[in-house]
Amino acid sequence: MKFARFTYKDEVQYGVVTKDDVSVIEGNIYGDWDYTGEVLPLEQVEVLAPVNPEKVIGIGANYVGSKEEKPEQLPEIPVFFFKPASSVVGSEAEIIIPGGIDEVKFESELAVVIGKEAKDIEEDEVLDHIFGYTIGNDVTAPQLFHENGHWTLGKAFDTFTPIGPYIETDLDPSSVSVKADINGVETQNSPTELMIVSLTYMVSYLSKVMTLKPGDCILTGSPLGAHFVRDQDVIECKIDEIGTLRNRTVKSSVSVRS
């Protein structure tokens, strides 16, 4: 089942997507909900990011190029980072490159959407706490990385976390491929089995550090092949079972540096 969050007649609503239509629902998508009976053509609504998260958490350097390259031991402390909720936008939204930044890097990723509060859960409990899966693009401006390794500013700009287009609830996350095209040319295409830290391990680990709430979004890492993009590039992050997250980069005249 594919869930969409969208605007129709200036009202934010949720619905279930079927082919070219969306069936409007009411209630809590993470709990009790029902159909309203209203069905809208997708072309008549503005699709938004499917989540409005309290927090977005990413993981760094989580893919290898082949099964043979996977390390025998997991890192003692995985490299996690936060992205602010204010950086989240939906498919077709513009990614704004601030003035003073020459280029930004994109990263196509499978994103986990938490559906049930998770605290101190084990790996075998993780799937019971996941609502579904979507696509994320971890946009980054490495020029703003601190020399001591702090990444926050380089990942925190408004529009730097496109998510969407939908949440797919019927998905086996271990058997999909994460892809990306830049201006129609494929740059990424890797199965999730090439993750170093597994999805269940990272969710379990994070739940022992912080309480994960319904709607929270975890970006599970980007395959090899992500690279820099410039003004007016079109980035298409793809997972066939979910859809295509499409965004264009636009250079701003407002500089991050005074």
mmCIF file of C-alpha atoms in Angstrom:
data_model
loop_
_atom_site.group_PDB
_atom_site.id
_atom_site.type_symbol
_atom_site.label_atom_id
_atom_site.label_comp_id
_atom_site.label_asym_id
_atom_site.label_seq_id
_atom_site.Cartn_x
_atom_site.Cartn_y
_atom_site.Cartn_z
ATOM 1 C CA MET A 1 0.000 0.000 0.000
ATOM 2 C CA LYS A 2 1.344 3.411 -0.991
ATOM 3 C CA PHE A 3 0.555 6.391 1.245
ATOM 4 C CA ALA A 4 0.812 9.965 0.021
ATOM 5 C CA ARG A 5 0.734 13.291 1.832
ATOM 6 C CA PHE A 6 -0.551 16.079 -0.372
ATOM 7 C CA THR A 7 -2.202 19.468 -0.621
ATOM 8 C CA TYR A 8 -5.625 19.845 -2.234
ATOM 9 C CA LYS A 9 -7.552 23.117 -2.101
ATOM 10 C CA ASP A 10 -5.055 24.493 0.423
ATOM 11 C CA GLU A 11 -5.586 21.580 2.816
ATOM 12 C CA VAL A 12 -2.913 19.025 3.728
ATOM 13 C CA GLN A 13 -4.345 15.518 3.510
ATOM 14 C CA TYR A 14 -3.257 11.887 3.364
ATOM 15 C CA GLY A 15 -4.343 9.215 0.935
ATOM 16 C CA VAL A 16 -3.676 5.820 -0.579
ATOM 17 C CA VAL A 17 -2.277 5.883 -4.101
ATOM 18 C CA THR A 18 -3.629 3.515 -6.730
ATOM 19 C CA LYS A 19 -2.314 4.003 -10.268
ATOM 20 C CA ASP A 20 -3.167 7.613 -11.170
ATOM 21 C CA ASP A 21 -5.556 8.311 -8.290
ATOM 22 C CA VAL A 22 -5.337 8.942 -4.567
ATOM 23 C CA SER A 23 -8.096 7.790 -2.207
ATOM 24 C CA VAL A 24 -8.382 10.319 0.605
ATOM 25 C CA ILE A 25 -8.198 9.004 4.169
ATOM 26 C CA GLU A 26 -8.899 10.482 7.578
ATOM 27 C CA GLY A 27 -7.422 9.653 10.966
ATOM 28 C CA ASN A 28 -3.886 8.763 12.000
ATOM 29 C CA ILE A 29 -1.961 6.923 9.297
ATOM 30 C CA TYR A 30 0.221 5.363 12.018
ATOM 31 C CA GLY A 31 -2.858 4.185 13.927
ATOM 32 C CA ASP A 32 -6.567 4.210 13.134
ATOM 33 C CA TRP A 33 -7.677 5.608 9.791
ATOM 34 C CA ASP A 34 -10.407 5.084 7.232
ATOM 35 C CA TYR A 35 -11.302 6.100 3.696
ATOM 36 C CA THR A 36 -13.440 9.217 3.283
ATOM 37 C CA GLY A 37 -14.825 8.002 -0.028
ATOM 38 C CA GLU A 38 -13.253 10.888 -1.964
ATOM 39 C CA VAL A 39 -10.939 9.898 -4.828
ATOM 40 C CA LEU A 40 -8.755 12.514 -6.530
ATOM 41 C CA PRO A 41 -6.634 12.351 -9.685
ATOM 42 C CA LEU A 42 -2.970 12.624 -8.697
ATOM 43 C CA GLU A 43 -2.486 15.324 -11.335
ATOM 44 C CA GLN A 44 -4.856 17.579 -9.384
ATOM 45 C CA VAL A 45 -2.981 17.444 -6.074
ATOM 46 C CA GLU A 46 0.403 18.719 -4.954
ATOM 47 C CA VAL A 47 2.344 15.782 -3.538
ATOM 48 C CA LEU A 48 4.350 16.731 -0.445
ATOM 49 C CA ALA A 49 7.037 14.892 1.493
ATOM 50 C CA PRO A 50 5.117 11.858 2.815
ATOM 51 C CA VAL A 51 6.374 12.413 6.360
ATOM 52 C CA ASN A 52 6.497 15.389 8.697
ATOM 53 C CA PRO A 53 9.191 13.992 11.002
ATOM 54 C CA GLU A 54 10.254 15.069 14.444
ATOM 55 C CA LYS A 55 13.758 13.982 13.472
ATOM 56 C CA VAL A 56 15.688 12.714 10.470
ATOM 57 C CA ILE A 57 18.748 10.559 11.141
ATOM 58 C CA GLY A 58 21.332 9.538 8.559
ATOM 59 C CA ILE A 59 24.242 7.122 8.529
ATOM 60 C CA GLY A 60 27.550 7.712 6.773
ATOM 61 C CA ALA A 61 29.563 5.436 4.454
ATOM 62 C CA ASN A 62 27.220 2.454 4.696
ATOM 63 C CA TYR A 63 27.650 0.720 1.319
ATOM 64 C CA VAL A 64 30.413 -1.294 -0.309
ATOM 65 C CA GLY A 65 30.859 -2.041 -3.985
ATOM 66 C CA SER A 66 30.523 -5.823 -3.724
ATOM 67 C CA LYS A 67 29.745 -8.593 -1.240
ATOM 68 C CA GLU A 68 33.454 -9.422 -1.060
ATOM 69 C CA GLU A 69 34.202 -5.946 0.296
ATOM 70 C CA LYS A 70 31.882 -6.196 3.273
ATOM 71 C CA PRO A 71 33.858 -6.019 6.537
ATOM 72 C CA GLU A 72 33.792 -8.983 8.875
ATOM 73 C CA GLN A 73 33.027 -6.772 11.870
ATOM 74 C CA LEU A 74 30.587 -3.891 12.206
ATOM 75 C CA PRO A 75 31.896 -0.519 13.379
ATOM 76 C CA GLU A 76 31.809 -0.223 17.167
ATOM 77 C CA ILE A 77 30.042 3.141 16.860
ATOM 78 C CA PRO A 78 28.242 3.683 13.514
ATOM 79 C CA VAL A 79 28.560 7.205 12.063
ATOM 80 C CA PHE A 80 25.103 8.709 12.589
ATOM 81 C CA PHE A 81 24.097 12.333 12.071
ATOM 82 C CA PHE A 82 20.974 14.486 12.330
ATOM 83 C CA LYS A 83 19.274 16.481 9.610
ATOM 84 C CA PRO A 84 16.734 19.089 10.767
ATOM 85 C CA ALA A 85 13.048 18.671 9.966
ATOM 86 C CA SER A 86 13.228 22.111 8.324
ATOM 87 C CA SER A 87 15.421 20.600 5.581
ATOM 88 C CA VAL A 88 12.657 18.221 4.414
ATOM 89 C CA VAL A 89 10.912 18.822 1.083
ATOM 90 C CA GLY A 90 8.950 16.617 -1.285
ATOM 91 C CA SER A 91 9.399 15.326 -4.796
ATOM 92 C CA GLU A 92 9.508 18.037 -7.498
ATOM 93 C CA ALA A 93 10.556 20.677 -4.939
ATOM 94 C CA GLU A 94 13.660 22.690 -5.766
ATOM 95 C CA ILE A 95 16.935 22.030 -3.950
ATOM 96 C CA ILE A 96 18.333 25.477 -3.225
ATOM 97 C CA ILE A 97 22.123 25.768 -3.432
ATOM 98 C CA PRO A 98 23.100 28.761 -1.268
ATOM 99 C CA GLY A 99 25.259 31.503 -2.707
ATOM 100 C CA GLY A 100 28.922 30.969 -1.901
ATOM 101 C CA ILE A 101 28.561 27.194 -2.311
ATOM 102 C CA ASP A 102 30.057 25.977 -5.582
ATOM 103 C CA GLU A 103 28.334 22.607 -5.685
ATOM 104 C CA VAL A 104 26.492 20.115 -3.520
ATOM 105 C CA LYS A 105 26.563 16.351 -3.295
ATOM 106 C CA PHE A 106 23.481 14.164 -3.575
ATOM 107 C CA GLU A 107 22.977 10.715 -2.041
ATOM 108 C CA SER A 108 20.057 8.460 -2.982
ATOM 109 C CA GLU A 109 18.899 6.315 -0.059
ATOM 110 C CA LEU A 110 16.259 3.907 1.182
ATOM 111 C CA ALA A 111 14.496 5.656 4.054
ATOM 112 C CA VAL A 112 12.734 3.968 6.974
ATOM 113 C CA VAL A 113 9.568 5.525 8.408
ATOM 114 C CA ILE A 114 8.913 4.597 12.031
ATOM 115 C CA GLY A 115 5.306 3.639 12.748
ATOM 116 C CA LYS A 116 5.319 2.712 16.424
ATOM 117 C CA GLU A 117 7.322 4.255 19.260
ATOM 118 C CA ALA A 118 10.590 2.382 19.604
ATOM 119 C CA LYS A 119 12.763 2.418 22.709
ATOM 120 C CA ASP A 120 15.404 -0.189 23.594
ATOM 121 C CA ILE A 121 14.195 -2.680 20.995
ATOM 122 C CA GLU A 122 16.172 -5.657 19.691
ATOM 123 C CA GLU A 123 16.830 -6.432 16.046
ATOM 124 C CA ASP A 124 14.082 -9.055 15.859
ATOM 125 C CA GLU A 125 11.558 -6.425 16.983
ATOM 126 C CA VAL A 126 12.498 -3.728 14.501
ATOM 127 C CA LEU A 127 10.188 -4.641 11.621
ATOM 128 C CA ASP A 128 7.193 -4.498 13.967
ATOM 129 C CA HIS A 129 8.006 -0.820 14.626
ATOM 130 C CA ILE A 130 8.374 0.227 10.980
ATOM 131 C CA PHE A 131 5.406 1.746 9.171
ATOM 132 C CA GLY A 132 6.945 1.673 5.723
ATOM 133 C CA TYR A 133 9.695 2.840 3.412
ATOM 134 C CA THR A 134 10.310 5.798 1.172
ATOM 135 C CA ILE A 135 13.206 7.392 -0.716
ATOM 136 C CA GLY A 136 15.527 10.037 0.686
ATOM 137 C CA ASN A 137 18.145 12.291 -0.859
ATOM 138 C CA ASP A 138 20.837 13.321 1.607
ATOM 139 C CA VAL A 139 21.997 16.572 0.018
ATOM 140 C CA THR A 140 25.262 17.900 1.411
ATOM 141 C CA ALA A 141 27.517 20.938 1.061
ATOM 142 C CA PRO A 142 30.953 19.610 2.110
ATOM 143 C CA GLN A 143 32.386 23.138 1.961
ATOM 144 C CA LEU A 144 30.567 23.720 5.247
ATOM 145 C CA PHE A 145 32.048 20.684 7.005
ATOM 146 C CA HIS A 146 34.111 21.711 10.008
ATOM 147 C CA GLU A 147 37.794 20.818 9.906
ATOM 148 C CA ASN A 148 37.325 18.770 13.092
ATOM 149 C CA GLY A 149 34.766 16.558 11.397
ATOM 150 C CA HIS A 150 31.463 18.193 12.323
ATOM 151 C CA TRP A 151 28.929 17.796 9.492
ATOM 152 C CA THR A 152 25.867 19.632 10.805
ATOM 153 C CA LEU A 153 26.011 22.860 8.802
ATOM 154 C CA GLY A 154 26.809 21.105 5.529
ATOM 155 C CA LYS A 155 23.708 18.920 5.810
ATOM 156 C CA ALA A 156 21.240 21.291 7.467
ATOM 157 C CA PHE A 157 20.177 23.785 4.811
ATOM 158 C CA ASP A 158 16.495 24.158 3.979
ATOM 159 C CA THR A 159 15.585 21.832 1.059
ATOM 160 C CA PHE A 160 18.602 19.553 1.708
ATOM 161 C CA THR A 161 16.482 16.488 2.558
ATOM 162 C CA PRO A 162 14.052 15.628 -0.243
ATOM 163 C CA ILE A 163 11.875 12.671 0.784
ATOM 164 C CA GLY A 164 9.206 10.831 -1.198
ATOM 165 C CA PRO A 165 7.244 10.490 -3.270
ATOM 166 C CA TYR A 166 5.269 7.927 -1.238
ATOM 167 C CA ILE A 167 5.542 5.558 1.719
ATOM 168 C CA GLU A 168 5.346 1.940 0.610
ATOM 169 C CA THR A 169 4.226 -0.407 3.394
ATOM 170 C CA ASP A 170 4.444 -3.685 1.459
ATOM 171 C CA LEU A 171 8.170 -3.915 0.858
ATOM 172 C CA ASP A 172 11.005 -6.273 1.678
ATOM 173 C CA PRO A 173 13.842 -3.803 2.376
ATOM 174 C CA SER A 174 16.478 -6.513 1.944
ATOM 175 C CA SER A 175 15.612 -7.142 -1.712
ATOM 176 C CA VAL A 176 15.438 -3.732 -3.382
ATOM 177 C CA SER A 177 17.960 -1.667 -5.321
ATOM 178 C CA VAL A 178 18.732 1.995 -4.672
ATOM 179 C CA LYS A 179 19.296 3.946 -7.880
ATOM 180 C CA ALA A 180 19.871 7.497 -9.082
ATOM 181 C CA ASP A 181 19.986 9.344 -12.401
ATOM 182 C CA ILE A 182 21.537 12.773 -12.945
ATOM 183 C CA ASN A 183 20.100 14.538 -16.005
ATOM 184 C CA GLY A 184 18.949 11.152 -17.302
ATOM 185 C CA VAL A 185 22.285 9.354 -16.800
ATOM 186 C CA GLU A 186 22.394 6.551 -14.227
ATOM 187 C CA THR A 187 24.993 7.111 -11.516
ATOM 188 C CA GLN A 188 23.872 4.741 -8.750
ATOM 189 C CA ASN A 189 22.394 1.252 -8.772
ATOM 190 C CA SER A 190 23.106 -1.025 -5.808
ATOM 191 C CA PRO A 191 21.098 -3.660 -3.930
ATOM 192 C CA THR A 192 20.513 -3.053 -0.231
ATOM 193 C CA GLU A 193 22.373 -6.279 0.531
ATOM 194 C CA LEU A 194 25.553 -4.222 0.064
ATOM 195 C CA MET A 195 24.831 -2.238 3.240
ATOM 196 C CA ILE A 196 27.516 -2.561 5.907
ATOM 197 C CA VAL A 197 25.269 -1.800 8.887
ATOM 198 C CA SER A 198 21.920 -3.503 8.337
ATOM 199 C CA LEU A 199 18.626 -1.679 8.584
ATOM 200 C CA THR A 200 17.526 -3.715 11.611
ATOM 201 C CA TYR A 201 20.833 -3.169 13.406
ATOM 202 C CA MET A 202 20.800 0.589 12.917
ATOM 203 C CA VAL A 203 17.183 1.009 14.074
ATOM 204 C CA SER A 204 17.793 -1.170 17.127
ATOM 205 C CA TYR A 205 21.014 0.722 17.924
ATOM 206 C CA LEU A 206 19.356 4.120 17.596
ATOM 207 C CA SER A 207 16.422 3.051 19.781
ATOM 208 C CA LYS A 208 18.867 2.407 22.608
ATOM 209 C CA VAL A 209 20.139 5.984 22.325
ATOM 210 C CA MET A 210 16.893 7.876 21.699
ATOM 211 C CA THR A 211 13.177 7.184 21.540
ATOM 212 C CA LEU A 212 12.069 6.860 17.923
ATOM 213 C CA LYS A 213 8.596 8.296 17.307
ATOM 214 C CA PRO A 214 6.003 7.587 14.591
ATOM 215 C CA GLY A 215 6.955 9.569 11.506
ATOM 216 C CA ASP A 216 10.655 9.729 12.336
ATOM 217 C CA CYS A 217 12.753 9.006 9.265
ATOM 218 C CA ILE A 218 16.040 7.096 9.109
ATOM 219 C CA LEU A 219 18.185 7.349 5.976
ATOM 220 C CA THR A 220 19.982 4.035 5.623
ATOM 221 C CA GLY A 221 22.996 5.100 3.578
ATOM 222 C CA SER A 222 23.890 5.774 -0.026
ATOM 223 C CA PRO A 223 25.388 3.386 -2.574
ATOM 224 C CA LEU A 224 28.635 4.168 -4.323
ATOM 225 C CA GLY A 225 28.279 6.562 -7.232
ATOM 226 C CA ALA A 226 26.956 9.680 -5.545
ATOM 227 C CA HIS A 227 28.751 12.780 -6.727
ATOM 228 C CA PHE A 228 28.524 16.543 -7.004
ATOM 229 C CA VAL A 229 25.736 18.364 -8.792
ATOM 230 C CA ARG A 230 25.435 21.973 -9.893
ATOM 231 C CA ASP A 231 22.784 24.550 -10.702
ATOM 232 C CA GLN A 232 19.871 23.202 -12.806
ATOM 233 C CA ASP A 233 20.824 19.534 -12.520
ATOM 234 C CA VAL A 234 17.880 17.149 -12.247
ATOM 235 C CA ILE A 235 18.338 14.423 -9.634
ATOM 236 C CA GLU A 236 16.105 11.349 -9.800
ATOM 237 C CA CYS A 237 16.446 8.995 -6.833
ATOM 238 C CA LYS A 238 14.708 5.712 -7.560
ATOM 239 C CA ILE A 239 13.545 2.537 -5.876
ATOM 240 C CA ASP A 240 11.322 0.711 -8.353
ATOM 241 C CA GLU A 241 8.904 -0.582 -5.722
ATOM 242 C CA ILE A 242 8.358 2.926 -4.313
ATOM 243 C CA GLY A 243 8.736 5.366 -7.197
ATOM 244 C CA THR A 244 10.953 8.261 -8.206
ATOM 245 C CA LEU A 245 11.992 11.209 -6.049
ATOM 246 C CA ARG A 246 12.728 13.987 -8.540
ATOM 247 C CA ASN A 247 14.260 17.369 -7.703
ATOM 248 C CA ARG A 248 16.084 20.131 -9.561
ATOM 249 C CA THR A 249 18.948 22.144 -8.075
ATOM 250 C CA VAL A 250 18.640 25.936 -8.200
ATOM 251 C CA LYS A 251 21.407 28.361 -7.242
ATOM 252 C CA SER A 252 20.367 31.081 -4.810
ATOM 253 C CA SER A 253 21.598 34.649 -4.845
ATOM 254 C CA VAL A 254 21.598 34.662 -1.031
ATOM 255 C CA SER A 255 25.039 33.786 0.267
ATOM 256 C CA VAL A 256 25.621 31.696 3.368
ATOM 257 C CA ARG A 257 28.641 33.859 4.074
ATOM 258 C CA SER A 258 28.133 37.484 5.140
#
